[in-house]
Coordinates of C-alpha atoms and ligand atoms in Angstrom, one line a residue:
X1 CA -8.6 -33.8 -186.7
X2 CA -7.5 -30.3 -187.7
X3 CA -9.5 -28.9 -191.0
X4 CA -8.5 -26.3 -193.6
X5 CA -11.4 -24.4 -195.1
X6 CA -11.0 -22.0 -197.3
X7 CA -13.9 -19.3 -197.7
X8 CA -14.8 -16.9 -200.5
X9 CA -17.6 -14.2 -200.8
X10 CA -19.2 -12.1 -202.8
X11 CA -18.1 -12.9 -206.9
X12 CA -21.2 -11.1 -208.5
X13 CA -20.7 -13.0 -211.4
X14 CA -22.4 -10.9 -214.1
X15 CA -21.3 -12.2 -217.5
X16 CA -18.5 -9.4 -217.5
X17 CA -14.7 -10.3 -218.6
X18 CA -13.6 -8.7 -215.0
X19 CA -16.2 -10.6 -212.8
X20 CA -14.9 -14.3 -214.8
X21 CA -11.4 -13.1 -214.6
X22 CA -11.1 -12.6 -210.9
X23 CA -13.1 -15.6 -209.4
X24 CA -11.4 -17.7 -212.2
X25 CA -8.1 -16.4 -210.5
X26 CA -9.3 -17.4 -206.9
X27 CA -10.2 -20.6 -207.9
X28 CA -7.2 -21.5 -210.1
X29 CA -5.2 -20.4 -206.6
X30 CA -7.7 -22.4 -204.6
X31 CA -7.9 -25.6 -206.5
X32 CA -4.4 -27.4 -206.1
X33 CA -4.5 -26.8 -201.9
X34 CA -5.8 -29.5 -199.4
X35 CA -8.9 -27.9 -198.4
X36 CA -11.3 -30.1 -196.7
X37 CA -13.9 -27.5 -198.2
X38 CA -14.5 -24.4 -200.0
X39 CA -17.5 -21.7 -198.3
X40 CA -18.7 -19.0 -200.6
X41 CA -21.0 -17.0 -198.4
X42 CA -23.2 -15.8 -201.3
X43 CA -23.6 -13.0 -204.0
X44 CA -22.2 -15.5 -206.4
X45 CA -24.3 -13.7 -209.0
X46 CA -24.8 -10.7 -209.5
X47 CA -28.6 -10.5 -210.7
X48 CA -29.8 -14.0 -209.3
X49 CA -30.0 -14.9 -213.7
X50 CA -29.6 -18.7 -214.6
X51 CA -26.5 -18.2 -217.0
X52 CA -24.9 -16.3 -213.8
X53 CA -25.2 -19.6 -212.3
X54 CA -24.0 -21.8 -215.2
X55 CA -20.9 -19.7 -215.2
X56 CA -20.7 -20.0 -211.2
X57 CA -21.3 -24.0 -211.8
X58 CA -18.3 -23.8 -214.2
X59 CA -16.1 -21.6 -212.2
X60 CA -16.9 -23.0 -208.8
X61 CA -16.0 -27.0 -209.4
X62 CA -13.5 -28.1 -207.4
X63 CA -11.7 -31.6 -206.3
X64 CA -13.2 -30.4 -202.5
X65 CA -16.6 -30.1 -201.3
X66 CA -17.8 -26.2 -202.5
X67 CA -20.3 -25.3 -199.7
X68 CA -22.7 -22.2 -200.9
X69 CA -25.0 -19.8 -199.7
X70 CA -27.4 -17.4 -201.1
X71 CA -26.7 -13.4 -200.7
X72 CA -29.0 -10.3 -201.3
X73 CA -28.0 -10.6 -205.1
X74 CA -28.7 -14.6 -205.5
X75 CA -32.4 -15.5 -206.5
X76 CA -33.4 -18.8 -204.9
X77 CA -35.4 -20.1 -207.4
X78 CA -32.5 -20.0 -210.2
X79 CA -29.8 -20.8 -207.6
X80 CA -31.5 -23.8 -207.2
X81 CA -32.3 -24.6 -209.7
X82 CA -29.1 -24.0 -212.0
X83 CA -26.4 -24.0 -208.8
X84 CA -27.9 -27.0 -207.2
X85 CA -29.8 -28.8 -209.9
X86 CA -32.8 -29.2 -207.6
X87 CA -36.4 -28.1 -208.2
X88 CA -36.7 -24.4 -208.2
X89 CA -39.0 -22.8 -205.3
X90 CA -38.6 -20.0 -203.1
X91 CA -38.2 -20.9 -199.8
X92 CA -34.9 -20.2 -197.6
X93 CA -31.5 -22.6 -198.9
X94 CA -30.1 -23.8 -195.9
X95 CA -27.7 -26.6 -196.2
X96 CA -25.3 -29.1 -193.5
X97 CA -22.2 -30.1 -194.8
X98 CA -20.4 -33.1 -192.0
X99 CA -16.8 -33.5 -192.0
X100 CA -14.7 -35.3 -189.9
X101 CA -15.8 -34.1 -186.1
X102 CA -17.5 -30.9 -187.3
X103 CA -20.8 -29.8 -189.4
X104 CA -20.5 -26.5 -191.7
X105 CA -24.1 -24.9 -191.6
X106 CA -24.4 -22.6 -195.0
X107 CA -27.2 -20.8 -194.1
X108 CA -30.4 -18.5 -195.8
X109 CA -30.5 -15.2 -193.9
X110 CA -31.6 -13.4 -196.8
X111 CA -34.9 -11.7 -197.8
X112 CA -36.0 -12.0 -201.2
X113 CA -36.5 -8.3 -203.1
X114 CA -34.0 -6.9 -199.9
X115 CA -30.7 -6.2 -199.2
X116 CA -30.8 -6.5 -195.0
X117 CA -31.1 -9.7 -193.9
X118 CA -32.9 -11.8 -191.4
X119 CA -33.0 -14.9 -189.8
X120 CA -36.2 -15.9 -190.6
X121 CA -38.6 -18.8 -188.2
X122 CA -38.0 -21.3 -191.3
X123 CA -33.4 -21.0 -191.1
X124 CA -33.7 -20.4 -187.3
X125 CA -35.5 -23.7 -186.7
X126 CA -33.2 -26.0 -189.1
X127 CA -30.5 -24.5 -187.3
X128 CA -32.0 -25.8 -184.4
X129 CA -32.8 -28.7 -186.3
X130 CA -29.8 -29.7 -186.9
X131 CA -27.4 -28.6 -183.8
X132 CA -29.4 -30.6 -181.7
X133 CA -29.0 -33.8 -184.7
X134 CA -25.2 -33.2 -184.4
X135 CA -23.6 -36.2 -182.5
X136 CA -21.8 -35.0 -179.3
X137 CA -18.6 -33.4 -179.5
X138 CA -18.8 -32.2 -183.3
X139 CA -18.1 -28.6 -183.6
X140 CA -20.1 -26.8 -185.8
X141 CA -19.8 -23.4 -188.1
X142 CA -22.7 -21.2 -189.3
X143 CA -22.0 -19.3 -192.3
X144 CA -24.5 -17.0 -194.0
X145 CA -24.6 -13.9 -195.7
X146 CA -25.5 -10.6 -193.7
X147 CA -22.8 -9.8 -191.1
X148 CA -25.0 -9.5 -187.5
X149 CA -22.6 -7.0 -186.7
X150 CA -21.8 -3.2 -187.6
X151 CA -18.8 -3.0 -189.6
X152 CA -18.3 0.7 -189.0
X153 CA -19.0 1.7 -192.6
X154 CA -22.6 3.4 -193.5
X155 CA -23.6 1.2 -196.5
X156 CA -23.1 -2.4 -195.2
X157 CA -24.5 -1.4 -191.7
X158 CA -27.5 -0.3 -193.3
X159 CA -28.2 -3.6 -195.0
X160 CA -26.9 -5.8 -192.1
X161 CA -28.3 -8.6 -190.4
X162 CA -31.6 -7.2 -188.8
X163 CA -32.6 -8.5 -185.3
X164 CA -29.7 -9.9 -184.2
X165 CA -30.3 -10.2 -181.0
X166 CA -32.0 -13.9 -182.3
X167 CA -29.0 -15.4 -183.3
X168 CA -27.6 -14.3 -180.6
X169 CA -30.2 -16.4 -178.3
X170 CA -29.5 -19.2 -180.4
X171 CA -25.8 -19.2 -179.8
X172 CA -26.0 -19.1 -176.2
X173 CA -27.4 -22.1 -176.4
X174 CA -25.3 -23.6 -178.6
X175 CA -21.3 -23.7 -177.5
X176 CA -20.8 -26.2 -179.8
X177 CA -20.7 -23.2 -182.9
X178 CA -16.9 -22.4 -182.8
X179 CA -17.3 -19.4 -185.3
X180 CA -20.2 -17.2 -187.4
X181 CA -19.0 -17.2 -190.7
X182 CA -20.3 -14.2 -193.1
X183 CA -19.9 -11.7 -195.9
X184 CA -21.9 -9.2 -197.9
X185 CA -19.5 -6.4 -196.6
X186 CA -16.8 -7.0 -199.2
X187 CA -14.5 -6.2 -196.7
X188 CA -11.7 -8.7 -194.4
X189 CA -13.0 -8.0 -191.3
X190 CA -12.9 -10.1 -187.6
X191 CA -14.9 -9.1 -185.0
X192 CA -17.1 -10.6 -181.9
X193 CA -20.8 -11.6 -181.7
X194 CA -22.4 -13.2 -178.8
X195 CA -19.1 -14.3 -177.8
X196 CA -18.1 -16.3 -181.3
X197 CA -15.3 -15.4 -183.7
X198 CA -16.9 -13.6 -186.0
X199 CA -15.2 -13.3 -189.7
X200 CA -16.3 -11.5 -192.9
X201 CA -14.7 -13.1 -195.9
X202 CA -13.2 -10.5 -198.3
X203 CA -15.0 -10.4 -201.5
X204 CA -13.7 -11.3 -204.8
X205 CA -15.1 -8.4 -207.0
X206 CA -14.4 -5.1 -205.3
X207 CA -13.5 -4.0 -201.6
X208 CA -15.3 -1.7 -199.9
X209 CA -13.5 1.4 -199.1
X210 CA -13.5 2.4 -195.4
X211 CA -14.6 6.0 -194.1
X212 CA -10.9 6.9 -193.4
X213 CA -9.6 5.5 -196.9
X214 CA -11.1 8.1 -198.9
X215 CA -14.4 8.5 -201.4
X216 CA -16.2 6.4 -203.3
X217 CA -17.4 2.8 -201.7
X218 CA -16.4 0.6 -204.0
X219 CA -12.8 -0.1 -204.3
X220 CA -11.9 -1.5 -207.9
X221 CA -8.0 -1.9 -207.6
X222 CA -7.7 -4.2 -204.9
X223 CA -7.2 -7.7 -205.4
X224 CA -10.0 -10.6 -205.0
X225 CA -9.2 -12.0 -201.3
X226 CA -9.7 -15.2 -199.7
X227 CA -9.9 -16.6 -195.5
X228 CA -8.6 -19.7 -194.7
X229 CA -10.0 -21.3 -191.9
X230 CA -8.2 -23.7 -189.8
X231 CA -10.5 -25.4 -187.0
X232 CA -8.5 -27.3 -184.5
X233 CA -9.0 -29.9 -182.3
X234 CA -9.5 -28.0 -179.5
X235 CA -12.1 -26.1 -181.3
X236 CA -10.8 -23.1 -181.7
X237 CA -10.9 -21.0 -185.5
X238 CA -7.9 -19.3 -187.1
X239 CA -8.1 -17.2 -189.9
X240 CA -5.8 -16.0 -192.5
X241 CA -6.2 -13.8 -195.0
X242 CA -4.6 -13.4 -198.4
X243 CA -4.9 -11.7 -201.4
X244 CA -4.9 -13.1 -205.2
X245 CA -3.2 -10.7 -207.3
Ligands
FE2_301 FE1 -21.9 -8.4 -202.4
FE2_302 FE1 -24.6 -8.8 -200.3

């Protein structure tokens, strides 16, 4: 069975008319497709407050699964808590979603008080967990936060993924991930790691503005962006990207 995901990063909902407006946008465009599921690959809020999260709750329900991660801005206690309506604690959020002939791993790579992230013993062994529960011939996805790969720009690569060489040992043992799934860079990016389709989701708040595009990181004026995912039954990931003007 071929799947359409859809996949959105990085809303830093902070309480401000702009941050509402544009993941209020995405989702309005997002709501009326097909999509067997939604991935938002974490800095839903901005600060990691509750109300961020009642506002993400509001903004984020959808007639399709809506699959989440925490990012370096999330808190896991309140995400928790308010996002998930579980009991708050601190340890990682890792989460399986199973749909028809795959399983979507949203994973915790981040550390709490940091902006690099890690895949810490607790994620790495529930990835393992949970690949080897998989029945055979489900292909699976992991998506987290931290891209485990430079992207060529001085701020995200300072704050990516540290020690990647780990996931990378736990991928060769695992052909059945089709794709890594990230975002944290605000930036549409595809790339390769340890021989898996890599994608960074755009963000939906601001893009990051490459070396050779001028000053300033953070550009304002671009649209919030979105990746659909198609997985087919061969396997094999496609993405698309699109803007939401
Ligand atoms: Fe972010
Ligand atoms: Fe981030």
């Amino acid at each position: 069975m071929t799947l359409l995901l859809a996949q959105i990063s990085d809303l830093h909902l902070d309480g401000t008319e702009r941050a509402t407006r544009r993941a209020v946008r995405v989702m309005d465009r997002l709501r009326g497709l097909p999509l067997d599921a939604l991935l938002v690959t974490g800095d839903i809020a901005d600060h990691g407050k509750e109300d961020e999260y009642a506002e993400a709750a509001d903004i984020l329900a959808a007639p399709f699964p809506v699959l989440t991660c925490p990012g370096n801005h999330d808190s896991r206690s309140a995400y928790r808590k308010v996002l998930l309506g579980e009991e708050p604690h601190d340890g990682p959020v890792n989460r399986v979603h199973h749909l028809p002939g795959a399983a979507v791993l949203m994973c915790d790579t981040t550390i709490p008080g940091r902006d690099e992230g890690l895949l810490d013993d607790e994620t790495a062994a529930w990835i393992e967990a949970t690949l080897a529960a998989l029945p055979a011939d489900t292909r699976a996805l992991l998506a987290f936060h931290q891209p485990p790969v430079a992207v060529h720009h001085p701020l995200p690569d300072r704050i990516m993924l540290q020690r990647p060489e780990r996931l990378a040992g736990l991928l060769g043992a695992h052909p059945e991930v089709a794709a890594v799934l990230t975002g944290h860079a605000h930036t549409a990016a595809a790339s390769v790691f340890a021989g898996r389709l890599l994608v960074v989701a755009p963000a939906v708040t601001w893009t990051l503005r490459l070396p050779w595009e001028g000053d300033g990181v953070a550009d304002l004026d671009q649209p919030p962006g979105v990746a659909y995912h198609v997985l087919g039954d061969d396997g094999r990931l496609t993405t698309h990207f699109r803007v939401v003007p």
